[in-house]
Short mmCIF file of C-alpha atoms and ligand atoms in Angstrom, two decimals:
data_model
loop_
_atom_site.label_atom_id
_atom_site.label_comp_id
_atom_site.label_asym_id
_atom_site.label_seq_id
_atom_site.Cartn_x
_atom_site.Cartn_y
_atom_site.Cartn_z
CA UNK E 1 102.42 119.23 58.67
CA UNK E 2 101.42 123.02 58.81
CA UNK E 3 100.83 124.58 54.75
CA UNK E 4 98.99 127.39 53.96
CA UNK E 5 100.14 130.91 51.65
CA UNK E 6 104.33 131.09 51.48
CA UNK E 7 102.84 135.06 52.45
CA UNK E 8 101.79 134.37 55.76
CA UNK E 9 104.82 133.43 58.49
CA UNK E 10 104.69 129.74 58.08
CA UNK E 11 107.01 127.28 60.07
CA UNK E 12 107.05 123.44 59.26
CA UNK E 13 107.59 120.40 62.05
CA UNK E 14 107.81 117.45 60.81
CA UNK E 15 106.44 115.37 64.30
CA UNK E 16 104.88 116.42 67.18
CA UNK E 17 107.91 115.27 69.34
CA UNK E 18 109.99 117.52 67.87
CA UNK E 19 111.48 120.94 69.80
CA UNK E 20 112.55 122.70 66.41
CA UNK E 21 110.85 123.63 63.37
CA UNK E 22 112.29 125.48 60.06
CA UNK E 23 111.15 128.74 58.42
CA UNK E 24 109.04 127.78 55.09
CA UNK E 25 108.64 131.32 53.82
CA UNK E 26 110.87 132.21 50.39
CA UNK E 27 113.94 134.75 51.52
CA UNK E 28 113.47 133.95 55.24
CA UNK E 29 111.63 135.76 57.96
CA UNK E 30 112.89 138.75 60.15
CA UNK E 31 113.61 139.38 63.74
CA UNK E 32 110.07 139.79 65.66
CA UNK E 33 108.27 138.20 63.18
CA UNK E 34 104.92 136.78 64.84
CA UNK E 35 103.88 133.28 63.76
CA UNK E 36 99.89 131.87 64.79
CA UNK E 37 100.76 129.60 67.34
CA UNK E 38 102.11 132.96 69.29
CA UNK E 39 105.89 131.90 68.61
CA UNK E 40 108.23 135.34 67.59
CA UNK E 41 111.45 134.80 66.18
CA UNK E 42 113.98 136.16 68.34
CA UNK E 43 116.35 136.26 65.29
CA UNK E 44 116.49 136.54 61.33
CA UNK E 45 116.07 133.28 60.57
CA UNK E 46 116.81 132.44 56.93
CA UNK E 47 114.44 129.82 54.61
CA UNK E 48 114.83 126.55 55.44
CA UNK E 49 117.03 127.10 58.72
CA UNK E 50 115.36 125.82 62.22
CA UNK E 51 113.54 128.07 65.01
CA UNK E 52 113.16 126.87 68.78
CA UNK E 53 110.06 126.30 69.53
CA UNK E 54 110.55 126.36 73.16
CA UNK E 55 113.24 127.50 75.28
CA UNK E 56 116.63 125.03 74.96
CA UNK E 57 118.94 124.64 78.02
CA UNK E 58 122.08 123.84 77.53
CA UNK E 59 122.87 120.50 77.02
CA UNK E 60 119.00 119.32 75.67
CA UNK E 61 118.59 117.18 72.53
CA UNK E 62 117.20 119.10 69.91
CA UNK E 63 114.43 116.74 68.06
CA UNK E 64 113.75 117.04 64.28
CA UNK E 65 112.00 114.12 62.36
CA UNK E 66 111.45 112.63 66.06
CA UNK E 67 115.54 112.27 66.59
CA UNK E 68 118.06 113.86 68.80
CA UNK E 69 119.88 115.73 66.03
CA UNK E 70 122.60 117.41 68.42
CA UNK E 71 122.50 118.76 71.74
CA UNK E 72 121.98 122.62 72.63
CA UNK E 73 125.44 123.93 73.40
CA UNK E 74 124.45 126.51 75.01
CA UNK E 75 121.06 128.42 76.94
CA UNK E 76 118.47 128.86 73.48
CA UNK E 77 115.61 131.10 73.66
CA UNK E 78 112.41 129.85 72.48
CA UNK E 79 112.19 131.92 68.84
CA UNK E 80 115.79 131.68 68.54
CA UNK E 81 117.53 130.99 65.36
CA UNK E 82 118.85 127.26 65.68
CA UNK E 83 122.25 126.55 63.53
CA UNK E 84 125.15 124.26 63.24
CA UNK E 85 127.62 125.85 65.40
CA UNK E 86 124.49 125.47 67.88
CA UNK E 87 124.07 122.25 67.85
CA UNK E 88 126.99 119.38 69.17
CA UNK E 89 126.89 115.97 66.81
CA UNK E 90 125.60 112.71 68.20
CA UNK E 91 128.45 109.80 68.23
CA UNK E 92 127.28 107.13 65.25
CA UNK E 93 124.77 104.59 66.34
CA UNK E 94 126.87 101.65 67.13
CA UNK E 95 126.39 98.72 65.03
CA UNK E 96 125.61 96.32 67.78
CA UNK E 97 122.29 95.20 69.04
CA UNK E 98 120.25 96.45 66.19
CA UNK E 99 116.48 96.49 66.12
CA UNK E 100 116.66 93.32 63.61
CA UNK E 101 113.10 92.60 61.33
CA UNK E 102 111.15 94.07 64.06
CA UNK E 103 108.74 95.76 62.01
CA UNK E 104 106.16 93.66 60.51
CA UNK E 105 104.14 95.06 57.57
CA UNK E 106 100.60 93.99 56.22
CA UNK E 107 101.07 92.64 52.48
CA UNK E 108 100.50 95.53 50.44
CA UNK E 109 97.66 95.70 48.06
CA UNK E 110 98.99 95.22 44.90
CA UNK E 111 99.14 98.43 42.56
CA UNK E 112 97.67 96.32 38.87
CA UNK E 113 97.15 97.79 35.56
CA UNK E 114 100.23 100.46 34.90
CA UNK E 115 102.06 99.77 31.91
CA UNK E 116 105.20 101.24 29.68
CA UNK E 117 106.41 100.56 26.45
CA UNK E 118 110.08 99.63 26.81
CA UNK E 119 112.23 97.05 25.07
CA UNK E 120 112.84 93.58 26.36
CA UNK E 121 116.46 92.23 26.68
CA UNK E 122 117.33 88.60 26.29
CA UNK E 123 118.07 88.66 29.94
CA UNK E 124 114.34 89.41 30.73
CA UNK E 125 115.60 92.46 32.03
CA UNK E 126 113.77 95.83 29.74
CA UNK E 127 115.86 98.99 28.76
CA UNK E 128 113.88 102.62 28.31
CA UNK E 129 116.30 103.62 26.03
CA UNK E 130 118.45 101.83 22.82
CA UNK E 131 121.57 103.29 23.15
CA UNK E 132 124.83 102.21 21.54
CA UNK E 133 127.73 101.76 24.59
CA UNK E 134 131.35 101.52 24.23
CA UNK E 135 133.12 99.82 26.63
CA UNK E 136 136.82 101.57 27.31
CA UNK E 137 138.76 99.18 29.13
CA UNK E 138 141.07 102.12 30.22
CA UNK E 139 141.32 105.74 30.36
CA UNK E 140 144.00 106.20 27.45
CA UNK E 141 141.97 105.57 24.67
CA UNK E 142 139.00 108.45 25.65
CA UNK E 143 140.17 110.48 23.51
CA UNK E 144 140.29 108.29 20.75
CA UNK E 145 136.58 106.75 21.35
CA UNK E 146 135.19 110.37 21.72
CA UNK E 147 136.45 111.39 18.52
CA UNK E 148 134.86 107.87 17.09
CA UNK E 149 131.82 108.62 18.87
CA UNK E 150 131.82 112.20 17.50
CA UNK E 151 131.51 110.54 13.56
CA UNK E 152 129.10 107.50 14.41
CA UNK E 153 126.65 110.74 15.89
CA UNK E 154 127.48 112.66 12.13
CA UNK E 155 127.49 109.43 9.93
CA UNK E 156 126.29 106.66 10.90
CA UNK E 157 122.99 107.77 13.83
CA UNK E 158 121.03 109.15 11.30
CA UNK E 159 120.81 105.73 9.33
CA UNK E 160 119.25 104.14 12.23
CA UNK E 161 116.56 106.33 13.29
CA UNK E 162 115.66 103.35 16.16
CA UNK E 163 118.67 104.58 17.79
CA UNK E 164 118.50 106.77 20.56
CA UNK E 165 122.52 107.89 21.47
CA UNK E 166 125.63 106.19 21.04
CA UNK E 167 127.87 106.87 24.57
CA UNK E 168 131.35 106.30 25.30
CA UNK E 169 132.23 104.37 28.30
CA UNK E 170 135.01 106.60 29.15
CA UNK E 171 136.05 106.43 32.74
CA UNK E 172 139.61 106.90 34.90
CA UNK E 173 140.27 102.81 35.89
CA UNK E 174 142.05 100.51 33.81
CA UNK E 175 145.93 100.92 34.51
CA UNK E 176 148.51 102.39 36.99
CA UNK E 177 146.30 101.15 39.79
CA UNK E 178 146.73 98.02 42.12
CA UNK E 179 144.22 96.13 40.38
CA UNK E 180 145.29 92.67 42.46
CA UNK E 181 144.91 94.55 45.77
CA UNK E 182 141.63 94.25 48.04
CA UNK E 183 138.96 96.55 46.86
CA UNK E 184 140.04 96.48 43.64
CA UNK E 185 137.01 94.43 41.94
CA UNK E 186 134.59 97.26 43.17
CA UNK E 187 135.43 99.65 39.82
CA UNK E 188 136.27 96.40 38.02
CA UNK E 189 132.85 94.83 38.51
CA UNK E 190 130.98 98.19 38.14
CA UNK E 191 132.61 98.64 34.70
CA UNK E 192 131.13 95.23 33.71
CA UNK E 193 128.04 95.75 34.80
CA UNK E 194 128.10 98.78 33.41
CA UNK E 195 128.36 97.87 29.84
CA UNK E 196 125.22 95.08 31.15
CA UNK E 197 122.91 98.23 32.18
CA UNK E 198 119.13 96.78 30.44
CA UNK E 199 119.42 100.95 28.13
CA UNK E 200 122.57 98.86 26.14
CA UNK E 201 120.87 95.58 24.64
CA UNK E 202 123.55 93.27 25.50
CA UNK E 203 125.10 94.93 22.36
CA UNK E 204 128.41 94.35 24.10
CA UNK E 205 131.94 96.09 22.16
CA UNK E 206 135.10 97.55 23.74
CA UNK E 207 137.64 99.79 22.68
CA UNK E 208 141.30 98.65 24.45
CA UNK E 209 144.71 100.26 24.30
CA UNK E 210 146.41 96.97 24.39
CA UNK E 211 149.05 96.93 27.05
CA UNK E 212 147.01 97.78 29.78
CA UNK E 213 146.34 96.09 33.04
CA UNK E 214 142.45 95.67 32.76
CA UNK E 215 142.41 93.20 29.81
CA UNK E 216 139.21 92.58 27.68
CA UNK E 217 139.01 89.49 28.72
CA UNK E 218 139.47 90.53 32.78
CA UNK E 219 136.73 92.79 32.39
CA UNK E 220 134.21 90.74 30.21
CA UNK E 221 135.69 86.84 30.89
CA UNK E 222 133.67 84.65 29.16
CA UNK E 223 130.13 83.62 30.23
CA UNK E 224 129.73 87.30 31.67
CA UNK E 225 127.60 88.30 28.69
CA UNK E 226 125.52 86.64 26.55
CA UNK E 227 126.52 86.33 22.73
CA UNK E 228 123.53 88.34 20.52
CA UNK E 229 125.40 87.17 17.35
CA UNK E 230 126.01 83.51 17.53
CA UNK E 231 126.80 83.55 13.50
CA UNK E 232 129.77 85.49 14.14
CA UNK E 233 131.14 82.74 16.41
CA UNK E 234 130.76 80.27 14.25
CA UNK E 235 132.21 81.50 11.15
CA UNK E 236 135.35 81.81 12.36
CA UNK E 237 135.03 78.94 14.80
CA UNK E 238 136.08 80.94 18.00
CA UNK E 239 136.85 80.07 21.22
CA UNK E 240 134.79 81.51 24.43
CA UNK E 241 137.60 83.74 25.10
CA UNK E 242 137.80 85.07 21.36
CA UNK E 243 133.84 85.93 21.04
CA UNK E 244 134.64 89.52 22.82
CA UNK E 245 134.17 91.94 20.54
CA UNK E 246 137.65 93.93 21.21
CA UNK E 247 138.90 97.12 18.71
CA UNK E 248 142.61 96.95 20.47
CA UNK E 249 144.09 100.32 19.29
CA UNK E 250 147.70 98.82 19.59
CA UNK E 251 146.64 95.02 17.15
CA UNK E 252 149.50 95.83 14.32
CA UNK E 253 147.53 96.20 11.42
CA UNK E 254 146.70 99.00 12.73
CA UNK E 255 148.63 102.07 10.67
CA UNK E 256 147.85 105.25 11.18
CA UNK E 257 144.82 106.88 13.83
CA UNK E 258 142.64 106.76 10.94
CA UNK E 259 142.90 102.84 10.87
CA UNK E 260 141.67 103.00 14.23
CA UNK E 261 139.20 104.91 13.70
CA UNK E 262 137.82 103.06 10.35
CA UNK E 263 137.96 100.15 12.97
CA UNK E 264 135.75 101.72 15.50
CA UNK E 265 132.81 102.73 12.77
CA UNK E 266 132.49 99.64 11.37
CA UNK E 267 132.65 97.54 14.48
CA UNK E 268 129.32 100.06 15.70
CA UNK E 269 128.28 99.70 12.83
CA UNK E 270 126.91 96.20 13.56
CA UNK E 271 125.84 96.97 16.53
CA UNK E 272 123.90 99.44 15.66
CA UNK E 273 122.23 97.74 12.73
CA UNK E 274 121.29 95.02 15.49
CA UNK E 275 119.98 97.62 17.93
CA UNK E 276 117.65 99.50 15.14
CA UNK E 277 116.14 96.52 14.35
CA UNK E 278 114.62 96.73 17.94
CA UNK E 279 110.98 97.36 19.25
CA UNK E 280 109.44 98.90 21.98
CA UNK E 281 107.11 96.73 23.52
CA UNK E 282 104.25 97.35 26.60
CA UNK E 283 105.26 95.88 29.73
CA UNK E 284 103.91 96.10 33.03
CA UNK E 285 105.51 98.91 35.72
CA UNK E 286 107.04 95.74 37.19
CA UNK E 287 109.72 95.98 34.94
CA UNK E 288 111.05 99.55 35.96
CA UNK E 289 114.06 99.51 38.12
CA UNK E 290 114.50 103.09 39.43
CA UNK E 291 117.40 104.54 41.65
CA UNK E 292 116.96 107.20 44.04
CA UNK E 293 119.31 109.48 45.53
CA UNK E 294 119.92 113.19 45.86
CA UNK E 295 122.54 115.66 45.89
CA UNK E 296 122.60 119.85 46.70
CA UNK E 297 120.21 118.81 49.52
CA UNK E 298 118.48 121.38 52.40
CA UNK E 299 115.97 121.05 54.89
CA UNK E 300 113.47 120.98 52.78
CA UNK E 301 114.86 118.09 50.68
CA UNK E 302 113.51 116.09 53.94
CA UNK E 303 110.05 117.70 53.85
CA UNK E 304 108.70 118.07 50.27
CA UNK E 305 110.88 116.12 47.53
CA UNK E 306 112.31 113.19 49.76
CA UNK E 307 108.69 112.46 51.18
CA UNK E 308 106.99 112.58 47.68
CA UNK E 309 109.62 110.12 46.14
CA UNK E 310 109.52 107.91 49.27
CA UNK E 311 105.58 108.06 49.11
CA UNK E 312 106.53 107.27 44.85
CA UNK E 313 108.62 104.55 45.96
CA UNK E 314 105.88 102.42 47.52
CA UNK E 315 103.68 102.97 44.70
CA UNK E 316 106.22 101.26 42.32
CA UNK E 317 106.93 98.82 45.35
CA UNK E 318 103.62 97.71 45.36
CA UNK E 319 103.32 98.02 41.03
CA UNK E 320 105.85 94.92 41.47
CA UNK E 321 109.14 97.50 40.36
CA UNK E 322 112.23 97.48 41.80
CA UNK E 323 113.61 100.69 43.96
CA UNK E 324 117.10 101.40 45.61
CA UNK E 325 118.47 103.67 47.02
CA UNK E 326 121.87 104.18 48.84
CA UNK E 327 124.13 107.02 50.12
CA UNK E 328 125.78 105.25 52.95
CA UNK E 329 127.20 107.71 54.67
CA UNK E 330 123.33 109.50 54.29
CA UNK E 331 121.52 106.30 56.43
CA UNK E 332 124.42 105.44 58.27
CA UNK E 333 122.43 107.84 61.30
CA UNK E 334 118.93 105.80 60.50
CA UNK E 335 120.50 102.40 60.56
CA UNK E 336 118.71 101.35 63.58
CA UNK E 337 115.61 102.05 60.82
CA UNK E 338 116.78 100.54 58.63
CA UNK E 339 117.79 96.94 59.71
CA UNK E 340 113.92 97.31 62.25
CA UNK E 341 112.51 97.11 57.89
CA UNK E 342 114.71 94.36 56.18
CA UNK E 343 112.43 91.36 55.46
CA UNK E 344 114.69 89.44 56.84
CA UNK E 345 117.83 88.66 60.04
CA UNK E 346 120.08 88.27 56.69
CA UNK E 347 118.91 91.55 54.83
CA UNK E 348 119.65 93.44 57.86
CA UNK E 349 122.79 91.80 58.12
CA UNK E 350 124.02 92.33 55.14
CA UNK E 351 123.11 96.22 55.57
CA UNK E 352 125.44 96.22 58.91
CA UNK E 353 128.22 94.73 56.93
CA UNK E 354 127.82 97.42 54.37
CA UNK E 355 128.20 100.00 57.41
CA UNK E 356 130.59 98.32 59.07
CA UNK E 357 132.48 98.03 55.62
CA UNK E 358 132.41 102.07 55.39
CA UNK E 359 133.39 102.78 58.72
CA UNK E 360 136.23 101.57 58.49
CA UNK E 361 136.62 102.92 54.93
CA UNK E 362 136.58 106.55 56.58
CA UNK E 363 138.78 105.73 58.94
CA UNK E 364 141.47 104.50 56.66
CA UNK E 365 141.50 107.80 55.52
CA UNK E 366 140.87 109.55 59.35
CA UNK E 367 137.40 110.87 57.95
CA UNK E 368 133.84 109.89 59.53
CA UNK E 369 130.21 110.29 58.41
CA UNK E 370 130.76 114.46 59.35
CA UNK E 371 132.22 114.68 55.92
CA UNK E 372 129.47 114.45 53.94
CA UNK E 373 127.75 117.54 54.83
CA UNK E 374 128.44 120.72 52.30
CA UNK E 375 128.76 124.13 52.99
CA UNK E 376 125.75 124.53 50.69
CA UNK E 377 123.61 122.07 52.59
CA UNK E 378 124.35 124.02 55.84
CA UNK E 379 123.72 127.17 54.14
CA UNK E 380 120.03 125.10 53.41
CA UNK E 381 119.87 124.29 56.94
CA UNK E 382 121.21 121.30 57.10
CA UNK E 383 123.09 121.53 60.53
CA UNK E 384 125.04 118.23 60.53
CA UNK E 385 124.98 114.51 58.88
CA UNK E 386 122.40 113.41 61.34
CA UNK E 387 119.41 116.30 60.12
CA UNK E 388 120.75 115.63 56.76
CA UNK E 389 120.16 111.91 57.03
CA UNK E 390 116.42 111.79 58.60
CA UNK E 391 115.43 113.58 55.04
CA UNK E 392 117.52 111.54 53.06
CA UNK E 393 116.17 108.18 54.59
CA UNK E 394 112.43 109.41 53.94
CA UNK E 395 113.33 108.75 50.28
CA UNK E 396 112.83 104.82 50.69
CA UNK E 397 109.85 105.41 51.70
CA UNK E 398 108.18 102.74 53.84
CA UNK E 399 107.96 98.97 52.13
CA UNK E 400 110.08 96.58 53.80
CA UNK E 401 114.15 96.55 52.53
CA UNK E 402 114.45 93.06 50.80
CA UNK E 403 117.80 93.05 49.29
CA UNK E 404 121.05 94.56 49.67
CA UNK E 405 123.96 95.09 47.00
CA UNK E 406 127.47 96.00 47.79
CA UNK E 407 129.19 98.64 45.44
CA UNK E 408 129.07 97.65 41.40
CA UNK E 409 126.87 95.15 42.27
CA UNK E 410 124.17 93.90 40.03
CA UNK E 411 120.80 93.36 40.94
CA UNK E 412 120.07 90.45 38.53
CA UNK E 413 123.46 88.58 39.84
CA UNK E 414 121.45 88.64 42.92
CA UNK E 415 118.37 87.57 41.21
CA UNK E 416 116.35 90.40 42.18
CA UNK E 417 113.88 91.33 40.14
CA UNK E 418 111.76 93.48 42.39
CA UNK E 419 111.40 95.25 46.01
CA UNK E 420 112.92 97.61 48.28
CA UNK E 421 116.79 97.10 47.84
CA UNK E 422 119.61 99.31 49.53
CA UNK E 423 122.73 99.61 47.13
CA UNK E 424 125.44 100.61 49.37
CA UNK E 425 127.45 103.45 47.28
CA UNK E 426 129.10 106.96 48.60
CA UNK E 427 126.88 109.20 48.97
CA UNK E 428 128.88 111.54 46.01
CA UNK E 429 126.20 112.19 43.16
CA UNK E 430 128.36 111.05 40.38
CA UNK E 431 129.78 107.67 42.06
CA UNK E 432 125.86 107.05 43.37
CA UNK E 433 124.82 107.40 40.08
CA UNK E 434 127.60 105.26 38.52
CA UNK E 435 126.97 102.49 40.61
CA UNK E 436 123.27 102.26 40.27
CA UNK E 437 123.87 102.06 36.34
CA UNK E 438 125.75 99.00 37.01
CA UNK E 439 122.85 97.83 39.20
CA UNK E 440 120.27 98.17 36.29
CA UNK E 441 118.74 100.52 36.69
CA UNK E 442 116.36 102.20 34.14
CA UNK E 443 115.33 105.50 34.86
CA UNK E 444 117.11 107.87 37.95
CA UNK E 445 115.36 110.08 40.10
CA UNK E 446 117.46 112.89 41.38
CA UNK E 447 116.14 114.98 44.54
CA UNK E 448 117.91 118.87 45.11
CA UNK E 449 117.44 121.70 47.12
CA UNK E 450 120.35 123.71 46.55
CA UNK E 451 119.77 123.18 42.65
CA UNK E 452 122.47 120.59 40.33
CA UNK E 453 122.36 120.51 36.90
CA UNK E 454 123.36 116.62 36.93
CA UNK E 455 122.50 113.98 34.53
CA UNK E 456 123.60 110.93 33.00
CA UNK E 457 123.94 109.53 28.85
CA UNK E 458 123.06 105.99 30.22
CA UNK E 459 119.91 105.99 31.87
CA UNK E 460 117.06 109.03 31.83
CA UNK E 461 117.11 111.38 35.22
CA UNK E 462 114.34 112.61 36.43
CA UNK E 463 115.10 115.77 38.62
CA UNK E 464 112.49 116.93 42.17
CA UNK E 465 113.29 120.29 43.07
CA UNK E 466 112.79 120.79 47.08
CA UNK E 467 111.81 124.31 46.72
CA UNK E 468 109.55 126.49 44.03
CA UNK E 469 111.93 128.82 44.83
CA UNK E 470 114.23 126.87 42.66
CA UNK E 471 111.80 125.64 40.45
CA UNK E 472 111.07 128.67 39.39
CA UNK E 473 114.41 130.14 38.39
CA UNK E 474 115.13 126.31 37.11
CA UNK E 475 112.22 125.81 35.00
CA UNK E 476 114.17 124.48 32.01
CA UNK E 477 116.27 121.88 34.06
CA UNK E 478 113.80 120.87 37.49
CA UNK E 479 110.83 117.81 36.20
CA UNK E 480 108.77 117.92 39.08
CA UNK E 481 108.32 120.68 41.53
CA UNK E 482 107.98 119.43 44.62
CA UNK E 483 107.84 123.08 46.85
CA UNK E 484 104.22 122.98 45.93
CA UNK E 485 104.07 120.81 49.53
CA UNK E 486 105.64 123.59 51.23
CA UNK E 487 103.24 126.04 49.31
CA UNK E 488 100.10 124.28 50.47
CA UNK E 489 99.28 123.78 46.54
CA UNK E 490 99.99 120.09 46.45
CA UNK E 491 100.22 116.90 48.83
CA UNK E 492 103.04 114.72 49.43
CA UNK E 493 100.39 112.16 47.99
CA UNK E 494 100.02 113.94 44.77
CA UNK E 495 103.72 114.69 43.96
CA UNK E 496 104.25 111.26 44.64
CA UNK E 497 101.50 110.04 41.98
CA UNK E 498 102.77 112.90 39.32
CA UNK E 499 105.88 111.14 40.14
CA UNK E 500 104.84 107.85 38.72
CA UNK E 501 102.91 108.88 36.02
CA UNK E 502 106.39 110.86 34.73
CA UNK E 503 108.20 107.71 35.05
CA UNK E 504 106.02 105.97 32.87
CA UNK E 505 105.55 108.56 30.39
CA UNK E 506 109.79 108.87 30.82
CA UNK E 507 110.58 105.32 30.25
CA UNK E 508 108.65 105.40 26.88
CA UNK E 509 110.89 107.83 25.67
CA UNK E 510 107.15 109.97 25.12
CA UNK E 511 108.74 112.45 27.27
CA UNK E 512 112.01 113.35 27.69
CA UNK E 513 114.16 114.87 30.62
CA UNK E 514 115.22 118.30 31.11
CA UNK E 515 118.61 116.62 31.35
CA UNK E 516 117.91 114.90 28.62
CA UNK E 517 116.81 117.48 25.96
CA UNK E 518 119.92 119.59 26.87
CA UNK E 519 121.93 116.79 26.95
CA UNK E 520 123.35 117.32 30.42
CA UNK E 521 125.84 114.34 30.97
CA UNK E 522 128.50 113.92 34.13
CA UNK E 523 130.63 111.50 33.90
CA UNK E 524 131.15 108.57 34.72
CA UNK E 525 132.93 107.74 38.20
CA UNK E 526 134.26 104.32 39.30
CA UNK E 527 134.94 104.22 42.87
CA UNK E 528 138.23 102.76 43.51
CA UNK E 529 138.96 102.07 47.48
CA UNK E 530 142.09 100.32 46.25
CA UNK E 531 145.55 102.07 45.98
CA UNK E 532 147.07 103.41 42.67
CA UNK E 533 150.33 103.05 41.28
CA1 LIG M 1 124.08 112.00 46.11
#
């Protein structure tokens, strides 16, 4: 990769076999610009957009990342702007005859000696924050819970200084849905597993309406979570099913709105007392569970931010931590790279199963993977999903892929406590984030090129900018500037290490992310492939 001053005309090539490169300079470059290589621009080319390095005859493969991202729809002269209207997108790679577990890697040298301060849970997981979560079974109760959460924050939270926050787990599911239809288990298990995220300390508390389809016992059946306070159970001689701590708004005992609010506050206080007794302890970096995703991608995503995240992912795996990457439509075109990196044929088969399931899901809606790219992606220079996917997969680094989760599943239910995992999710930022929270992440890393103020209330989100221009303008929203890689100011390795060290600071609570500082919280959005009624 070339990398000098951003003032001199500069293009970036990802692989020596590529016949297109992207223009790196802020604001793009005018026609007539001559590069040090001798190439002269025929057209004005915007920043992040592709320029033909050689004459491309009609029908010729256009290569970036050493992958054919499309075919030239007409003759394209060297120095021309290669935009999406000049490219015919190739068909998706067949899921037959893929290379299976072919990449044999030498064992990695373990990365030892790194620690953070976290909250150890009874199940062995570690939280990065100490949050009271109030689970809801149905959207009907959302307004009441929002009111109660406001009062808890104002009146109770100041008495419990070791508790970071109170979060109502609001969502649109719970009733008016075909709850026994195939696929309905996905939103239900997602909500269950979010409730059990390590940042909530297993203090399970539910607010239910009463008449909804998703009854509390169906959401959290006996045995699905540990009872923290056995004393109450013994006192009332409760059965397994009665152990769940539920405030039911339709309960006959409630007379008036304030009765409901008082009941929620009283229940919350019991949990706050126990949460307040928790203390951070020094734990190895192997207890990090990091979800990575991208949103608002541009052509620099795969050049700067995602390679730096990939380098950091390798560091995490070497440290014995768990890293999860997702976004099925953004890895579908690189499925052969992923199956070849699987540790076993079973892991590869699980990945193929998830891709096939998603292909069928999209087909039911008369869509395909090309529905992924946005107008902003294209404006940022990404011509199609093939090009976007190659830049997206880089986030996973180079480690072997040792596990696969279906949407809404939890790592610990699959016995996964380390390594690189593919967690199948849609690429939609809010749905992917929601499913990764369910999987059990205690940190979230989000790369963006176009810029998004994304944040979660449940887990800290570290945002990485792909371009220095974005990092400069959004200086109080972006946590890391990977654009320095394109400017020549830092290497991929340097930014990867910076991110790794920042993760330990953020996980320890010593540093807040910008999204935490401003309390920028996107809604939880459950993935529901089943019908509504
Ligand atoms: Ca995304």
